[in-house]
Amino acid sequence: MTRDVLVVSGSDINKVESLALNRGSPSRLKNKRLYMTVKMQYRVTKAEGVKGPWKVSTAAYFYALHDAEQRELIAFHWHPETEGQKDPHLHFYGASNVAAFLEKVHLPTGRISLEQFLRFLIVELKVKPLRNDWEPVLRRTEGPYVQHRSWH
Amino acid sequence: MNTNGRRKIKFLSRKEGRKLLDKQARRYLRMSGEEFVRKWKAKEFDDPDRPEVMQVAFLLPFGG
């Protein structure tokens, strides 16, 4: 859906690092006048057994959908180390024409994987993937996450 | 690498990371990256969950 590159801040052990698509700017989605933001924070830690010797744990996520003018429409957030809402949640923004009372509120969600967000874009919003094998690719990358995640 | 052999993930140097943080802080909040880091650490943002603030806050590790 995009050819933009992921940039990462590093892989220091036990340190919060960051990754961002398109150097932190919204990324244009193929065949749609829409943009997405993908930003995550993660930690590399030592792990035992099948998860080891190293594992990468998500520390926070930010997946957003923007309109053609790059105004935010919806955003899935989880940022437990920031003041305020510590559970995963969803925001609707004014540009989505949502009812005013829903703007700025934190709608509770379960934990959302990047794969779930991408699948939502492809299946529900008909964003065209760049690869025909997108479905097995997402299943393959999501598999270890589903198997080893410590919470939902 | 993707199937075309093009690198899809790039590790940024500390200098590149600070430049990225600065650029996005100016884009979203019209302040320097340095100013953003100072205000964030001092908890001076009234609404840290505001999208513009979150867009930059997620990039703090790039600042070193």
PDB file of C-alpha atoms in Angstrom:
ATOM      1  CA  MET A   1       0.000   0.000   0.000  1.00  0.00           C
ATOM      2  CA  THR A   2       3.048   2.250   0.302  1.00  0.00           C
ATOM      3  CA  ARG A   3       6.696   2.115  -0.669  1.00  0.00           C
ATOM      4  CA  ASP A   4       7.766   4.438   2.129  1.00  0.00           C
ATOM      5  CA  VAL A   5      10.603   3.259   4.330  1.00  0.00           C
ATOM      6  CA  LEU A   6      10.542   2.464   8.031  1.00  0.00           C
ATOM      7  CA  VAL A   7      13.175   4.304  10.059  1.00  0.00           C
ATOM      8  CA  VAL A   8      14.261   3.035  13.456  1.00  0.00           C
ATOM      9  CA  SER A   9      16.173   4.717  16.242  1.00  0.00           C
ATOM     10  CA  GLY A  10      18.239   1.711  17.307  1.00  0.00           C
ATOM     11  CA  SER A  11      18.378  -1.638  19.080  1.00  0.00           C
ATOM     12  CA  ASP A  12      20.004  -0.855  22.423  1.00  0.00           C
ATOM     13  CA  ILE A  13      19.105  -3.416  25.059  1.00  0.00           C
ATOM     14  CA  ASN A  14      16.353  -2.454  27.542  1.00  0.00           C
ATOM     15  CA  LYS A  15      16.035   1.050  26.073  1.00  0.00           C
ATOM     16  CA  VAL A  16      12.839   2.424  24.555  1.00  0.00           C
ATOM     17  CA  GLU A  17      13.464   2.810  20.830  1.00  0.00           C
ATOM     18  CA  SER A  18      11.203   4.131  18.120  1.00  0.00           C
ATOM     19  CA  LEU A  19      10.174   3.255  14.599  1.00  0.00           C
ATOM     20  CA  ALA A  20       8.293   5.443  12.150  1.00  0.00           C
ATOM     21  CA  LEU A  21       7.051   5.087   8.615  1.00  0.00           C
ATOM     22  CA  ASN A  22       8.081   7.799   6.146  1.00  0.00           C
ATOM     23  CA  ARG A  23      10.307   9.556   8.718  1.00  0.00           C
ATOM     24  CA  GLY A  24       7.298  10.403  10.840  1.00  0.00           C
ATOM     25  CA  SER A  25       5.196  12.093   8.161  1.00  0.00           C
ATOM     26  CA  PRO A  26       1.891  10.607   6.992  1.00  0.00           C
ATOM     27  CA  SER A  27       2.355   8.078   4.216  1.00  0.00           C
ATOM     28  CA  ARG A  28       0.181   8.168   1.084  1.00  0.00           C
ATOM     29  CA  LEU A  29      -1.876   5.013   0.500  1.00  0.00           C
ATOM     30  CA  LYS A  30      -1.992   3.540  -2.961  1.00  0.00           C
ATOM     31  CA  ASN A  31      -5.267   3.997  -4.896  1.00  0.00           C
ATOM     32  CA  LYS A  32      -6.860   6.107  -2.175  1.00  0.00           C
ATOM     33  CA  ARG A  33      -6.771   9.753  -1.266  1.00  0.00           C
ATOM     34  CA  LEU A  34      -5.838   8.672   2.227  1.00  0.00           C
ATOM     35  CA  TYR A  35      -2.708   8.674   4.348  1.00  0.00           C
ATOM     36  CA  MET A  36      -1.575   6.627   7.296  1.00  0.00           C
ATOM     37  CA  THR A  37       0.771   7.188  10.203  1.00  0.00           C
ATOM     38  CA  VAL A  38       2.600   4.247  11.740  1.00  0.00           C
ATOM     39  CA  LYS A  39       4.740   4.894  14.786  1.00  0.00           C
ATOM     40  CA  MET A  40       5.744   2.456  17.487  1.00  0.00           C
ATOM     41  CA  GLN A  41       8.035   2.300  20.449  1.00  0.00           C
ATOM     42  CA  TYR A  42       9.719  -0.957  21.416  1.00  0.00           C
ATOM     43  CA  ARG A  43      12.332  -2.525  23.674  1.00  0.00           C
ATOM     44  CA  VAL A  44      14.866  -5.234  22.899  1.00  0.00           C
ATOM     45  CA  THR A  45      15.287  -7.523  25.889  1.00  0.00           C
ATOM     46  CA  LYS A  46      16.859 -10.857  26.733  1.00  0.00           C
ATOM     47  CA  ALA A  47      14.452 -13.766  26.591  1.00  0.00           C
ATOM     48  CA  GLU A  48      14.557 -17.389  27.604  1.00  0.00           C
ATOM     49  CA  GLY A  49      13.597 -20.513  25.719  1.00  0.00           C
ATOM     50  CA  VAL A  50      11.746 -20.366  22.416  1.00  0.00           C
ATOM     51  CA  LYS A  51      11.322 -16.587  22.693  1.00  0.00           C
ATOM     52  CA  GLY A  52      15.074 -16.114  23.083  1.00  0.00           C
ATOM     53  CA  PRO A  53      17.821 -15.211  23.016  1.00  0.00           C
ATOM     54  CA  TRP A  54      16.347 -11.771  22.296  1.00  0.00           C
ATOM     55  CA  LYS A  55      12.842 -10.483  21.923  1.00  0.00           C
ATOM     56  CA  VAL A  56      11.324  -7.197  20.856  1.00  0.00           C
ATOM     57  CA  SER A  57       8.419  -5.970  22.957  1.00  0.00           C
ATOM     58  CA  THR A  58       6.015  -3.254  21.931  1.00  0.00           C
ATOM     59  CA  ALA A  59       6.147  -0.348  24.367  1.00  0.00           C
ATOM     60  CA  ALA A  60       3.597   1.904  22.619  1.00  0.00           C
ATOM     61  CA  TYR A  61       1.814   2.233  19.297  1.00  0.00           C
ATOM     62  CA  PHE A  62       0.192   4.933  17.168  1.00  0.00           C
ATOM     63  CA  TYR A  63      -1.662   4.000  13.982  1.00  0.00           C
ATOM     64  CA  ALA A  64      -3.647   6.761  12.320  1.00  0.00           C
ATOM     65  CA  LEU A  65      -5.674   7.285   9.182  1.00  0.00           C
ATOM     66  CA  HIS A  66      -5.700  10.712   7.512  1.00  0.00           C
ATOM     67  CA  ASP A  67      -7.805  12.256   4.771  1.00  0.00           C
ATOM     68  CA  ALA A  68      -6.503  13.718   1.513  1.00  0.00           C
ATOM     69  CA  GLU A  69      -5.452  16.893   3.337  1.00  0.00           C
ATOM     70  CA  GLN A  70      -3.612  14.765   5.926  1.00  0.00           C
ATOM     71  CA  ARG A  71      -6.095  15.666   8.662  1.00  0.00           C
ATOM     72  CA  GLU A  72      -6.480  12.847  11.190  1.00  0.00           C
ATOM     73  CA  LEU A  73      -9.679  10.829  10.879  1.00  0.00           C
ATOM     74  CA  ILE A  74      -9.133   8.001  13.363  1.00  0.00           C
ATOM     75  CA  ALA A  75      -6.190   6.836  15.430  1.00  0.00           C
ATOM     76  CA  PHE A  76      -5.465   3.713  17.462  1.00  0.00           C
ATOM     77  CA  HIS A  77      -3.250   4.567  20.429  1.00  0.00           C
ATOM     78  CA  TRP A  78      -1.525   2.774  23.230  1.00  0.00           C
ATOM     79  CA  HIS A  79       0.993   4.768  25.257  1.00  0.00           C
ATOM     80  CA  PRO A  80       0.985   3.456  28.837  1.00  0.00           C
ATOM     81  CA  GLU A  81       3.923   5.587  29.924  1.00  0.00           C
ATOM     82  CA  THR A  82       2.259   8.883  29.006  1.00  0.00           C
ATOM     83  CA  GLU A  83       0.047  10.853  31.380  1.00  0.00           C
ATOM     84  CA  GLY A  84      -3.639  10.129  30.949  1.00  0.00           C
ATOM     85  CA  GLN A  85      -5.224   7.107  29.298  1.00  0.00           C
ATOM     86  CA  LYS A  86      -2.987   4.063  29.777  1.00  0.00           C
ATOM     87  CA  ASP A  87      -5.135   1.403  28.081  1.00  0.00           C
ATOM     88  CA  PRO A  88      -5.390   0.901  24.317  1.00  0.00           C
ATOM     89  CA  HIS A  89      -7.957   3.211  22.792  1.00  0.00           C
ATOM     90  CA  LEU A  90      -9.363   4.719  19.642  1.00  0.00           C
ATOM     91  CA  HIS A  91      -9.853   8.372  18.759  1.00  0.00           C
ATOM     92  CA  PHE A  92     -12.250   9.851  16.229  1.00  0.00           C
ATOM     93  CA  TYR A  93     -11.354  13.310  15.013  1.00  0.00           C
ATOM     94  CA  GLY A  94     -13.465  16.143  13.632  1.00  0.00           C
ATOM     95  CA  ALA A  95     -12.402  15.603  10.034  1.00  0.00           C
ATOM     96  CA  SER A  96     -14.183  12.239  10.128  1.00  0.00           C
ATOM     97  CA  ASN A  97     -17.525  14.035  10.665  1.00  0.00           C
ATOM     98  CA  VAL A  98     -18.113  12.025  13.785  1.00  0.00           C
ATOM     99  CA  ALA A  99     -20.635  13.313  16.308  1.00  0.00           C
ATOM    100  CA  ALA A 100     -19.033  16.144  18.273  1.00  0.00           C
ATOM    101  CA  PHE A 101     -19.396  14.397  21.619  1.00  0.00           C
ATOM    102  CA  LEU A 102     -17.171  11.561  20.356  1.00  0.00           C
ATOM    103  CA  GLU A 103     -14.297  13.834  19.452  1.00  0.00           C
ATOM    104  CA  LYS A 104     -11.320  13.671  21.786  1.00  0.00           C
ATOM    105  CA  VAL A 105     -12.784  10.848  23.893  1.00  0.00           C
ATOM    106  CA  HIS A 106     -10.816   7.658  24.453  1.00  0.00           C
ATOM    107  CA  LEU A 107     -12.858   4.734  23.101  1.00  0.00           C
ATOM    108  CA  PRO A 108     -11.519   1.563  24.758  1.00  0.00           C
ATOM    109  CA  THR A 109     -10.225  -1.175  22.483  1.00  0.00           C
ATOM    110  CA  GLY A 110      -8.251  -4.365  22.884  1.00  0.00           C
ATOM    111  CA  ARG A 111      -4.615  -4.398  21.918  1.00  0.00           C
ATOM    112  CA  ILE A 112      -4.321  -3.690  18.186  1.00  0.00           C
ATOM    113  CA  SER A 113      -1.447  -5.152  16.190  1.00  0.00           C
ATOM    114  CA  LEU A 114       0.019  -3.360  13.207  1.00  0.00           C
ATOM    115  CA  GLU A 115      -1.152  -6.313  11.128  1.00  0.00           C
ATOM    116  CA  GLN A 116      -4.746  -5.779  12.305  1.00  0.00           C
ATOM    117  CA  PHE A 117      -4.536  -2.117  11.334  1.00  0.00           C
ATOM    118  CA  LEU A 118      -3.150  -2.924   7.885  1.00  0.00           C
ATOM    119  CA  ARG A 119      -5.764  -5.630   7.379  1.00  0.00           C
ATOM    120  CA  PHE A 120      -8.469  -3.120   8.322  1.00  0.00           C
ATOM    121  CA  LEU A 121      -7.187  -0.719   5.657  1.00  0.00           C
ATOM    122  CA  ILE A 122      -7.118  -3.416   2.981  1.00  0.00           C
ATOM    123  CA  VAL A 123     -10.321  -5.273   3.776  1.00  0.00           C
ATOM    124  CA  GLU A 124     -12.614  -2.553   5.106  1.00  0.00           C
ATOM    125  CA  LEU A 125     -11.348   0.524   3.295  1.00  0.00           C
ATOM    126  CA  LYS A 126     -10.287  -1.245   0.088  1.00  0.00           C
ATOM    127  CA  VAL A 127      -6.764   0.159   0.109  1.00  0.00           C
ATOM    128  CA  LYS A 128      -4.812  -1.692  -2.544  1.00  0.00           C
ATOM    129  CA  PRO A 129      -1.842  -3.669  -1.215  1.00  0.00           C
ATOM    130  CA  LEU A 130       1.384  -3.653  -3.224  1.00  0.00           C
ATOM    131  CA  ARG A 131       1.739  -7.426  -2.848  1.00  0.00           C
ATOM    132  CA  ASN A 132      -0.765 -10.056  -3.939  1.00  0.00           C
ATOM    133  CA  ASP A 133       0.413 -12.306  -1.106  1.00  0.00           C
ATOM    134  CA  TRP A 134      -0.422  -9.708   1.568  1.00  0.00           C
ATOM    135  CA  GLU A 135      -2.675 -12.079   3.470  1.00  0.00           C
ATOM    136  CA  PRO A 136      -0.135 -14.847   4.174  1.00  0.00           C
ATOM    137  CA  VAL A 137       2.564 -12.228   4.796  1.00  0.00           C
ATOM    138  CA  LEU A 138       0.477 -10.579   7.513  1.00  0.00           C
ATOM    139  CA  ARG A 139      -0.440 -13.979   8.968  1.00  0.00           C
ATOM    140  CA  ARG A 140       3.232 -14.961   9.070  1.00  0.00           C
ATOM    141  CA  THR A 141       4.393 -11.815  10.838  1.00  0.00           C
ATOM    142  CA  GLU A 142       1.427 -11.728  13.195  1.00  0.00           C
ATOM    143  CA  GLY A 143       1.789 -15.403  14.189  1.00  0.00           C
ATOM    144  CA  PRO A 144       4.698 -15.056  16.645  1.00  0.00           C
ATOM    145  CA  TYR A 145       3.104 -11.929  18.132  1.00  0.00           C
ATOM    146  CA  VAL A 146      -0.187 -13.746  18.777  1.00  0.00           C
ATOM    147  CA  GLN A 147       1.644 -16.757  20.174  1.00  0.00           C
ATOM    148  CA  HIS A 148       3.939 -14.855  22.526  1.00  0.00           C
ATOM    149  CA  ARG A 149       2.072 -11.716  23.501  1.00  0.00           C
ATOM    150  CA  SER A 150       1.685 -11.323  27.215  1.00  0.00           C
ATOM    151  CA  TRP A 151      -1.643  -9.483  27.124  1.00  0.00           C
ATOM    152  CA  HIS A 152      -4.547  -8.714  24.809  1.00  0.00           C
TER     153      HIS A 152
ATOM    154  CA  MET B   1      15.112  -6.196   2.040  1.00  0.00           C
ATOM    155  CA  ASN B   2      11.903  -6.552   0.107  1.00  0.00           C
ATOM    156  CA  THR B   3      11.506  -8.822  -2.919  1.00  0.00           C
ATOM    157  CA  ASN B   4      12.912  -6.108  -5.187  1.00  0.00           C
ATOM    158  CA  GLY B   5      16.108  -5.968  -3.109  1.00  0.00           C
ATOM    159  CA  ARG B   6      15.344  -2.486  -1.827  1.00  0.00           C
ATOM    160  CA  ARG B   7      15.974  -1.817   1.840  1.00  0.00           C
ATOM    161  CA  LYS B   8      12.732  -1.084   3.652  1.00  0.00           C
ATOM    162  CA  ILE B   9      14.138  -0.452   7.139  1.00  0.00           C
ATOM    163  CA  LYS B  10      16.783   2.169   7.877  1.00  0.00           C
ATOM    164  CA  PHE B  11      18.601   2.726  11.155  1.00  0.00           C
ATOM    165  CA  LEU B  12      19.133   6.440  11.693  1.00  0.00           C
ATOM    166  CA  SER B  13      22.287   7.854  13.240  1.00  0.00           C
ATOM    167  CA  ARG B  14      21.911  10.043  16.322  1.00  0.00           C
ATOM    168  CA  LYS B  15      22.423  13.123  14.143  1.00  0.00           C
ATOM    169  CA  GLU B  16      19.808  11.993  11.622  1.00  0.00           C
ATOM    170  CA  GLY B  17      17.433  11.119  14.445  1.00  0.00           C
ATOM    171  CA  ARG B  18      17.719  14.527  16.083  1.00  0.00           C
ATOM    172  CA  LYS B  19      17.126  16.146  12.697  1.00  0.00           C
ATOM    173  CA  LEU B  20      13.997  14.025  12.215  1.00  0.00           C
ATOM    174  CA  LEU B  21      12.664  14.936  15.660  1.00  0.00           C
ATOM    175  CA  ASP B  22      13.337  18.612  15.023  1.00  0.00           C
ATOM    176  CA  LYS B  23      11.624  18.534  11.627  1.00  0.00           C
ATOM    177  CA  GLN B  24       8.491  16.864  12.974  1.00  0.00           C
ATOM    178  CA  ALA B  25       8.317  19.107  16.050  1.00  0.00           C
ATOM    179  CA  ARG B  26       8.391  22.122  13.746  1.00  0.00           C
ATOM    180  CA  ARG B  27       5.835  20.522  11.391  1.00  0.00           C
ATOM    181  CA  TYR B  28       3.265  19.633  14.047  1.00  0.00           C
ATOM    182  CA  LEU B  29       3.891  22.140  16.833  1.00  0.00           C
ATOM    183  CA  ARG B  30       5.968  24.945  15.331  1.00  0.00           C
ATOM    184  CA  MET B  31       8.749  24.462  17.845  1.00  0.00           C
ATOM    185  CA  SER B  32      12.247  23.019  17.698  1.00  0.00           C
ATOM    186  CA  GLY B  33      12.938  19.437  18.679  1.00  0.00           C
ATOM    187  CA  GLU B  34      15.017  20.719  21.567  1.00  0.00           C
ATOM    188  CA  GLU B  35      12.117  22.826  22.833  1.00  0.00           C
ATOM    189  CA  PHE B  36       9.748  19.883  22.508  1.00  0.00           C
ATOM    190  CA  VAL B  37      12.039  17.650  24.563  1.00  0.00           C
ATOM    191  CA  ARG B  38      12.333  20.336  27.231  1.00  0.00           C
ATOM    192  CA  LYS B  39       8.564  20.898  27.451  1.00  0.00           C
ATOM    193  CA  TRP B  40       7.840  17.147  27.406  1.00  0.00           C
ATOM    194  CA  LYS B  41      10.267  16.393  30.233  1.00  0.00           C
ATOM    195  CA  ALA B  42       8.848  19.320  32.229  1.00  0.00           C
ATOM    196  CA  LYS B  43       5.286  18.043  31.573  1.00  0.00           C
ATOM    197  CA  GLU B  44       4.291  21.409  30.150  1.00  0.00           C
ATOM    198  CA  PHE B  45       1.847  20.048  27.551  1.00  0.00           C
ATOM    199  CA  ASP B  46      -1.677  20.465  28.944  1.00  0.00           C
ATOM    200  CA  ASP B  47      -3.052  17.743  26.717  1.00  0.00           C
ATOM    201  CA  PRO B  48      -0.268  15.284  25.849  1.00  0.00           C
ATOM    202  CA  ASP B  49      -2.792  13.015  24.105  1.00  0.00           C
ATOM    203  CA  ARG B  50      -3.498  15.704  21.508  1.00  0.00           C
ATOM    204  CA  PRO B  51      -2.633  14.228  18.067  1.00  0.00           C
ATOM    205  CA  GLU B  52      -0.024  16.857  17.255  1.00  0.00           C
ATOM    206  CA  VAL B  53       1.797  16.240  20.526  1.00  0.00           C
ATOM    207  CA  MET B  54       1.562  12.451  20.215  1.00  0.00           C
ATOM    208  CA  GLN B  55       2.930  12.558  16.664  1.00  0.00           C
ATOM    209  CA  VAL B  56       6.127  14.099  18.003  1.00  0.00           C
ATOM    210  CA  ALA B  57       6.273  12.333  21.382  1.00  0.00           C
ATOM    211  CA  PHE B  58       6.509   8.970  19.681  1.00  0.00           C
ATOM    212  CA  LEU B  59       9.715  10.153  18.012  1.00  0.00           C
ATOM    213  CA  LEU B  60      11.514  11.090  21.248  1.00  0.00           C
ATOM    214  CA  PRO B  61      13.848   8.068  21.140  1.00  0.00           C
ATOM    215  CA  PHE B  62      15.212   9.405  17.852  1.00  0.00           C
ATOM    216  CA  GLY B  63      16.460  12.411  19.778  1.00  0.00           C
ATOM    217  CA  GLY B  64      18.967  10.304  21.629  1.00  0.00           C
TER     218      GLY B  64
END
